[in-house]
């Protein structure tokens, strides 16, 4: 049986386990990336591991998330990351250089290599045929130290793209269509591999839009072949030397196949508050718009920006609309300036932001009360914009730009020709904002600000876990619910005690107080619990509040790994109907925890007693032997320390 693209990369990098769907494998990581909102914690953990210099081929620390400096905290964290990077062999991408994923694909990604990033949109680099995976900061710290990355061997899902996009339909519409088909949990446990004759018409930035937003499917990663399109992109970046061809064998047997006919795709939109709530733009045409945000790691490439500039040229943004634009990188920004396209944007009334995540993570530009905000981002989760009453709609840059001019949602395919923009034969390359690490670490002093507080480390698993149900939640709870992030909270990413007071507040404002009053306990959730980001703060804050276990119908991949890494038990209902039999403040007990965890590794269910209601129910924990040992030790740091 032939191998798919990702199976070929895994075969080259596998360190342990068998490439058999569902079994735990470990792989060698060639490159890592971090960004600042997860990076501070990742580097604190890297320091705790105690490896003097990274052992990867390349590790880059980006500053792109926490860029509003309304107090000392973010600037302090930036200085910490800059100095810790310099000391330990990591390149430092200064603020102003751009969003990690955009810069990484432009300057560092290599087809056929592995990349682990402390950000869920790391799969963006799958657009050039890299096996790029998002993970919690601790997993990335371990990989920087030369340790393997463990994952459960995913299923391989083939998506065949047929034909060519019609005018005004875009790469964003391809991934929105896939979200409509598969839903936000349809990709869990899968790698999405793209193929088909349609690939020839999709440039690398377009492919990257698709692999980027594969994160919203819950997929482990997404990947395109490395072909002539990839080669010419890398050549235009002055990096043709790193190109290798990477295509699947002819006789691959895929676990799932989905076909999309590109020629019939229309502009699509994801309505509030889920990226899979997809309808055609035509269906909501005419809706009055208050804000339009163009940018984010999904749609901030030069091609996207040039199209937007061409639409805005010579026009004026509607008086009721605030249009903000954040180019993805310094390369994009300078090329916009040099070509005059930036002038077209400014003249039309666009408010130009620095090249960073910005509004996508609520780092500024929170919309007004009850606003309708059209964004080119990948996530429209409840309250993520910083304004809980706002409605965020996810669209392509083209739909965003035409709607910014008209003041209402517009389906551009109803009339007019789209701007024709072609890929430049060469990009402007200037890596002057990337600092190289020091040759010798001895004279580098790591600078730590006063906002860096000790992070919680769990205790070894007790023999019996006893606690109340301190919250009961529905399906698709995101990490933005569990650990909200916005301009007010992001500066506290290195201060878990402070953040814990905001844990789960978008779902239940009383949760932190209730958790404290009951000395922690259990979280009960629905399906796809913890979808979204890689932030391990969504495990650390519950740990700070004494959460012992999360019992859910199903989990998102990265969050489940983060729970285990912090010694919090991820348990799934054997019979989902038991979910209905548990009420808030029910007292739950898991007896013989050690024996039950050991037996869960063999696939046996775990028994939990509901002491308040007088019944027992079964849960599963789909963990490997290694993960069981981590849970028994009280988390990965404790587990690792046993051997040092
Ligand atoms: C996001 O898009 O949600 C973030 C902010 O980039 C997160 C990382 C974080 O929470 O710092 C992600 O995607 O992993
Ligand atoms: Fe930044 Fe938004 Fe991309 Fe996350 S999704 S990395 S916040 S631009």
mmCIF file of N, CA and C in Angstrom, residues 70-158:
data_model
loop_
_atom_site.group_PDB
_atom_site.id
_atom_site.type_symbol
_atom_site.label_atom_id
_atom_site.label_comp_id
_atom_site.label_asym_id
_atom_site.label_seq_id
_atom_site.Cartn_x
_atom_site.Cartn_y
_atom_site.Cartn_z
ATOM 1 N N UNK A 70 -0.132 48.675 26.988
ATOM 2 C CA UNK A 70 -0.814 49.685 27.811
ATOM 3 C C UNK A 70 -0.328 49.615 29.252
ATOM 4 N N UNK A 71 0.619 48.773 29.524
ATOM 5 C CA UNK A 71 1.287 48.664 30.822
ATOM 6 C C UNK A 71 2.636 48.035 30.537
ATOM 7 N N UNK A 72 3.388 47.747 31.552
ATOM 8 C CA UNK A 72 4.745 47.216 31.348
ATOM 9 C C UNK A 72 4.755 45.730 30.968
ATOM 10 N N UNK A 73 3.631 45.037 31.206
ATOM 11 C CA UNK A 73 3.666 43.564 31.176
ATOM 12 C C UNK A 73 4.113 42.993 29.826
ATOM 13 N N UNK A 74 3.480 43.452 28.741
ATOM 14 C CA UNK A 74 3.826 42.859 27.447
ATOM 15 C C UNK A 74 5.266 43.161 27.058
ATOM 16 N N UNK A 75 5.681 44.408 27.281
ATOM 17 C CA UNK A 75 7.058 44.772 26.927
ATOM 18 C C UNK A 75 8.045 43.959 27.763
ATOM 19 N N UNK A 76 7.698 43.716 29.022
ATOM 20 C CA UNK A 76 8.568 42.879 29.860
ATOM 21 C C UNK A 76 8.675 41.469 29.296
ATOM 22 N N UNK A 77 7.519 40.913 28.895
ATOM 23 C CA UNK A 77 7.543 39.550 28.335
ATOM 24 C C UNK A 77 8.362 39.505 27.041
ATOM 25 N N UNK A 78 8.234 40.564 26.246
ATOM 26 C CA UNK A 78 9.019 40.596 25.001
ATOM 27 C C UNK A 78 10.518 40.571 25.319
ATOM 28 N N UNK A 79 10.898 41.343 26.318
ATOM 29 C CA UNK A 79 12.323 41.389 26.694
ATOM 30 C C UNK A 79 12.761 40.024 27.225
ATOM 31 N N UNK A 80 11.905 39.413 28.017
ATOM 32 C CA UNK A 80 12.237 38.070 28.533
ATOM 33 C C UNK A 80 12.463 37.104 27.367
ATOM 34 N N UNK A 81 11.514 37.113 26.407
ATOM 35 C CA UNK A 81 11.630 36.175 25.276
ATOM 36 C C UNK A 81 12.883 36.487 24.447
ATOM 37 N N UNK A 82 13.142 37.782 24.255
ATOM 38 C CA UNK A 82 14.324 38.161 23.465
ATOM 39 C C UNK A 82 15.611 37.631 24.108
ATOM 40 N N UNK A 83 15.708 37.790 25.430
ATOM 41 C CA UNK A 83 16.953 37.390 26.092
ATOM 42 C C UNK A 83 17.049 35.873 26.251
ATOM 43 N N UNK A 84 15.916 35.251 26.559
ATOM 44 C CA UNK A 84 15.962 33.793 26.732
ATOM 45 C C UNK A 84 16.267 33.130 25.381
ATOM 46 N N UNK A 85 15.748 33.724 24.295
ATOM 47 C CA UNK A 85 16.005 33.186 22.953
ATOM 48 C C UNK A 85 17.491 33.310 22.621
ATOM 49 N N UNK A 86 18.022 34.479 22.886
ATOM 50 C CA UNK A 86 19.430 34.720 22.569
ATOM 51 C C UNK A 86 20.335 33.728 23.305
ATOM 52 N N UNK A 87 19.975 33.451 24.559
ATOM 53 C CA UNK A 87 20.807 32.579 25.384
ATOM 54 C C UNK A 87 20.758 31.116 24.925
ATOM 55 N N UNK A 88 19.578 30.691 24.475
ATOM 56 C CA UNK A 88 19.404 29.252 24.259
ATOM 57 C C UNK A 88 19.378 28.820 22.791
ATOM 58 N N UNK A 89 19.807 29.694 21.895
ATOM 59 C CA UNK A 89 19.963 29.254 20.504
ATOM 60 C C UNK A 89 18.730 29.403 19.631
ATOM 61 N N UNK A 90 17.877 30.369 19.988
ATOM 62 C CA UNK A 90 16.610 30.541 19.259
ATOM 63 C C UNK A 90 16.638 31.872 18.507
ATOM 64 N N UNK A 91 16.171 31.866 17.271
ATOM 65 C CA UNK A 91 16.068 33.151 16.550
ATOM 66 C C UNK A 91 14.918 33.955 17.113
ATOM 67 N N UNK A 92 15.074 35.250 17.128
ATOM 68 C CA UNK A 92 14.055 36.132 17.724
ATOM 69 C C UNK A 92 13.502 37.055 16.649
ATOM 70 N N UNK A 93 12.209 36.894 16.353
ATOM 71 C CA UNK A 93 11.555 37.739 15.356
ATOM 72 C C UNK A 93 10.934 38.918 16.085
ATOM 73 N N UNK A 94 11.522 40.073 15.884
ATOM 74 C CA UNK A 94 11.128 41.249 16.672
ATOM 75 C C UNK A 94 9.701 41.692 16.361
ATOM 76 N N UNK A 95 9.069 42.385 17.330
ATOM 77 C CA UNK A 95 7.748 42.950 17.018
ATOM 78 C C UNK A 95 7.890 43.856 15.797
ATOM 79 N N UNK A 96 6.943 43.753 14.889
ATOM 80 C CA UNK A 96 7.050 44.529 13.646
ATOM 81 C C UNK A 96 7.432 43.645 12.479
ATOM 82 N N UNK A 97 7.931 42.429 12.787
ATOM 83 C CA UNK A 97 8.326 41.545 11.690
ATOM 84 C C UNK A 97 7.150 40.756 11.138
ATOM 85 N N UNK A 98 6.087 40.624 11.934
ATOM 86 C CA UNK A 98 4.896 40.002 11.377
ATOM 87 C C UNK A 98 4.358 38.837 12.178
ATOM 88 N N UNK A 99 3.234 38.311 11.687
ATOM 89 C CA UNK A 99 2.540 37.206 12.348
ATOM 90 C C UNK A 99 3.335 35.916 12.099
ATOM 91 N N UNK A 100 3.517 35.148 13.163
ATOM 92 C CA UNK A 100 4.414 33.977 13.096
ATOM 93 C C UNK A 100 4.178 33.108 11.857
ATOM 94 N N UNK A 101 2.935 32.761 11.596
ATOM 95 C CA UNK A 101 2.686 31.793 10.515
ATOM 96 C C UNK A 101 3.003 32.382 9.142
ATOM 97 N N UNK A 102 2.667 33.662 8.969
ATOM 98 C CA UNK A 102 2.949 34.327 7.695
ATOM 99 C C UNK A 102 4.464 34.418 7.477
ATOM 100 N N UNK A 103 5.183 34.827 8.517
ATOM 101 C CA UNK A 103 6.634 34.973 8.369
ATOM 102 C C UNK A 103 7.280 33.595 8.191
ATOM 103 N N UNK A 104 6.770 32.616 8.934
ATOM 104 C CA UNK A 104 7.434 31.307 8.875
ATOM 105 C C UNK A 104 7.318 30.681 7.488
ATOM 106 N N UNK A 105 6.157 30.827 6.873
ATOM 107 C CA UNK A 105 6.021 30.220 5.536
ATOM 108 C C UNK A 105 6.857 30.997 4.515
ATOM 109 N N UNK A 106 6.933 32.316 4.717
ATOM 110 C CA UNK A 106 7.743 33.112 3.786
ATOM 111 C C UNK A 106 9.230 32.759 3.905
ATOM 112 N N UNK A 107 9.722 32.695 5.135
ATOM 113 C CA UNK A 107 11.163 32.720 5.332
ATOM 114 C C UNK A 107 11.791 31.412 5.826
ATOM 115 N N UNK A 108 11.010 30.544 6.484
ATOM 116 C CA UNK A 108 11.663 29.410 7.157
ATOM 117 C C UNK A 108 11.107 28.028 6.845
ATOM 118 N N UNK A 109 9.857 27.944 6.483
ATOM 119 C CA UNK A 109 9.245 26.629 6.278
ATOM 120 C C UNK A 109 9.960 25.855 5.167
ATOM 121 N N UNK A 110 10.028 24.545 5.317
ATOM 122 C CA UNK A 110 10.712 23.699 4.326
ATOM 123 C C UNK A 110 9.855 22.458 4.045
ATOM 124 N N UNK A 111 9.548 22.193 2.773
ATOM 125 C CA UNK A 111 8.752 21.008 2.463
ATOM 126 C C UNK A 111 9.431 19.745 2.996
ATOM 127 N N UNK A 112 8.626 18.849 3.540
ATOM 128 C CA UNK A 112 9.159 17.567 4.000
ATOM 129 C C UNK A 112 9.679 17.573 5.419
ATOM 130 N N UNK A 113 9.827 18.772 6.021
ATOM 131 C CA UNK A 113 10.324 18.849 7.407
ATOM 132 C C UNK A 113 9.144 18.872 8.378
ATOM 133 N N UNK A 114 9.462 18.697 9.667
ATOM 134 C CA UNK A 114 8.424 18.794 10.696
ATOM 135 C C UNK A 114 8.580 20.105 11.458
ATOM 136 N N UNK A 115 7.443 20.686 11.801
ATOM 137 C CA UNK A 115 7.411 21.944 12.564
ATOM 138 C C UNK A 115 6.419 21.770 13.703
ATOM 139 N N UNK A 116 6.844 22.100 14.915
ATOM 140 C CA UNK A 116 5.914 22.091 16.047
ATOM 141 C C UNK A 116 5.836 23.523 16.564
ATOM 142 N N UNK A 117 4.624 24.039 16.722
ATOM 143 C CA UNK A 117 4.483 25.429 17.137
ATOM 144 C C UNK A 117 3.516 25.570 18.293
ATOM 145 N N UNK A 118 3.805 26.516 19.180
ATOM 146 C CA UNK A 118 2.895 26.722 20.310
ATOM 147 C C UNK A 118 1.770 27.658 19.887
ATOM 148 N N UNK A 119 1.135 27.286 18.810
ATOM 149 C CA UNK A 119 -0.007 28.030 18.301
ATOM 150 C C UNK A 119 -0.803 27.085 17.415
ATOM 151 N N UNK A 120 -2.110 27.103 17.562
ATOM 152 C CA UNK A 120 -2.921 26.106 16.857
ATOM 153 C C UNK A 120 -2.909 26.279 15.343
ATOM 154 N N UNK A 121 -2.515 27.462 14.861
ATOM 155 C CA UNK A 121 -2.502 27.652 13.401
ATOM 156 C C UNK A 121 -1.152 27.356 12.764
ATOM 157 N N UNK A 122 -0.291 26.674 13.502
ATOM 158 C CA UNK A 122 0.998 26.238 12.954
ATOM 159 C C UNK A 122 0.830 25.459 11.635
ATOM 160 N N UNK A 123 -0.270 24.704 11.438
ATOM 161 C CA UNK A 123 -0.439 23.981 10.165
ATOM 162 C C UNK A 123 -0.430 24.868 8.920
ATOM 163 N N UNK A 124 -0.398 26.185 9.086
ATOM 164 C CA UNK A 124 -0.299 27.081 7.926
ATOM 165 C C UNK A 124 0.828 26.625 6.994
ATOM 166 N N UNK A 125 1.951 26.214 7.577
ATOM 167 C CA UNK A 125 3.111 25.818 6.761
ATOM 168 C C UNK A 125 2.866 24.525 5.988
ATOM 169 N N UNK A 126 1.750 23.846 6.264
ATOM 170 C CA UNK A 126 1.336 22.726 5.416
ATOM 171 C C UNK A 126 1.098 23.196 3.986
ATOM 172 N N UNK A 127 0.938 24.498 3.801
ATOM 173 C CA UNK A 127 0.748 25.072 2.464
ATOM 174 C C UNK A 127 1.953 24.885 1.568
ATOM 175 N N UNK A 128 3.139 24.636 2.170
ATOM 176 C CA UNK A 128 4.315 24.315 1.337
ATOM 177 C C UNK A 128 4.770 22.869 1.561
ATOM 178 N N UNK A 129 3.876 22.039 2.038
ATOM 179 C CA UNK A 129 4.239 20.623 2.158
ATOM 180 C C UNK A 129 5.062 20.304 3.388
ATOM 181 N N UNK A 130 4.858 21.062 4.456
ATOM 182 C CA UNK A 130 5.564 20.783 5.709
ATOM 183 C C UNK A 130 4.584 20.073 6.628
ATOM 184 N N UNK A 131 5.057 19.174 7.476
ATOM 185 C CA UNK A 131 4.179 18.566 8.474
ATOM 186 C C UNK A 131 4.245 19.473 9.699
ATOM 187 N N UNK A 132 3.264 20.356 9.802
ATOM 188 C CA UNK A 132 3.314 21.442 10.782
ATOM 189 C C UNK A 132 2.162 21.268 11.763
ATOM 190 N N UNK A 133 2.503 21.161 13.046
ATOM 191 C CA UNK A 133 1.498 20.788 14.048
ATOM 192 C C UNK A 133 1.495 21.796 15.186
ATOM 193 N N UNK A 134 0.305 22.154 15.650
ATOM 194 C CA UNK A 134 0.171 23.037 16.812
ATOM 195 C C UNK A 134 0.144 22.217 18.085
ATOM 196 N N UNK A 135 0.737 22.750 19.157
ATOM 197 C CA UNK A 135 0.802 21.995 20.418
ATOM 198 C C UNK A 135 0.897 22.978 21.576
ATOM 199 N N UNK A 136 0.724 22.468 22.773
ATOM 200 C CA UNK A 136 0.907 23.286 23.963
ATOM 201 C C UNK A 136 2.370 23.663 24.138
ATOM 202 N N UNK A 137 2.603 24.740 24.885
ATOM 203 C CA UNK A 137 3.961 25.255 25.052
ATOM 204 C C UNK A 137 4.920 24.233 25.635
ATOM 205 N N UNK A 138 4.434 23.405 26.544
ATOM 206 C CA UNK A 138 5.329 22.433 27.179
ATOM 207 C C UNK A 138 5.809 21.393 26.167
ATOM 208 N N UNK A 139 4.916 20.964 25.278
ATOM 209 C CA UNK A 139 5.334 20.014 24.237
ATOM 210 C C UNK A 139 6.382 20.644 23.323
ATOM 211 N N UNK A 140 6.194 21.944 23.050
ATOM 212 C CA UNK A 140 7.158 22.639 22.192
ATOM 213 C C UNK A 140 8.486 22.793 22.933
ATOM 214 N N UNK A 141 8.402 23.062 24.244
ATOM 215 C CA UNK A 141 9.623 23.182 25.050
ATOM 216 C C UNK A 141 10.405 21.865 25.022
ATOM 217 N N UNK A 142 9.696 20.759 25.150
ATOM 218 C CA UNK A 142 10.346 19.441 25.117
ATOM 219 C C UNK A 142 11.013 19.231 23.750
ATOM 220 N N UNK A 143 10.291 19.613 22.682
ATOM 221 C CA UNK A 143 10.851 19.441 21.328
ATOM 222 C C UNK A 143 12.093 20.314 21.150
ATOM 223 N N UNK A 144 12.081 21.525 21.723
ATOM 224 C CA UNK A 144 13.265 22.387 21.621
ATOM 225 C C UNK A 144 14.456 21.726 22.312
ATOM 226 N N UNK A 145 14.144 21.013 23.381
ATOM 227 C CA UNK A 145 15.203 20.320 24.106
ATOM 228 C C UNK A 145 15.639 19.023 23.429
ATOM 229 N N UNK A 146 15.097 18.743 22.265
ATOM 230 C CA UNK A 146 15.507 17.553 21.519
ATOM 231 C C UNK A 146 14.628 16.352 21.778
ATOM 232 N N UNK A 147 13.600 16.523 22.600
ATOM 233 C CA UNK A 147 12.708 15.403 22.910
ATOM 234 C C UNK A 147 11.738 15.148 21.770
ATOM 235 N N UNK A 148 11.198 13.938 21.712
ATOM 236 C CA UNK A 148 10.243 13.617 20.656
ATOM 237 C C UNK A 148 8.883 14.269 20.901
ATOM 238 N N UNK A 149 8.097 14.388 19.858
ATOM 239 C CA UNK A 149 6.715 14.833 20.008
ATOM 240 C C UNK A 149 5.809 13.622 19.830
ATOM 241 N N UNK A 150 4.958 13.405 20.801
ATOM 242 C CA UNK A 150 4.067 12.241 20.779
ATOM 243 C C UNK A 150 2.693 12.633 20.253
ATOM 244 N N UNK A 151 2.145 11.796 19.418
ATOM 245 C CA UNK A 151 0.772 12.010 18.962
ATOM 246 C C UNK A 151 0.167 10.669 18.592
ATOM 247 N N UNK A 152 -1.132 10.668 18.534
ATOM 248 C CA UNK A 152 -1.799 9.447 18.122
ATOM 249 C C UNK A 152 -1.844 9.476 16.588
ATOM 250 N N UNK A 153 -1.407 8.394 15.956
ATOM 251 C CA UNK A 153 -1.325 8.370 14.485
ATOM 252 C C UNK A 153 -2.698 8.690 13.886
ATOM 253 N N UNK A 154 -2.785 9.828 13.171
ATOM 254 C CA UNK A 154 -4.099 10.249 12.667
ATOM 255 C C UNK A 154 -4.573 9.426 11.478
ATOM 256 N N UNK A 155 -5.874 9.509 11.247
ATOM 257 C CA UNK A 155 -6.439 9.016 9.987
ATOM 258 C C UNK A 155 -6.022 10.010 8.893
ATOM 259 N N UNK A 156 -6.018 9.539 7.654
ATOM 260 C CA UNK A 156 -5.670 10.462 6.563
ATOM 261 C C UNK A 156 -6.932 10.709 5.726
ATOM 262 N N UNK A 157 -7.304 11.965 5.651
ATOM 263 C CA UNK A 157 -8.494 12.346 4.891
ATOM 264 C C UNK A 157 -8.051 13.098 3.634
ATOM 265 N N UNK A 158 -8.464 12.592 2.505
ATOM 266 C CA UNK A 158 -8.079 13.220 1.234
ATOM 267 C C UNK A 158 -9.181 14.178 0.785
#
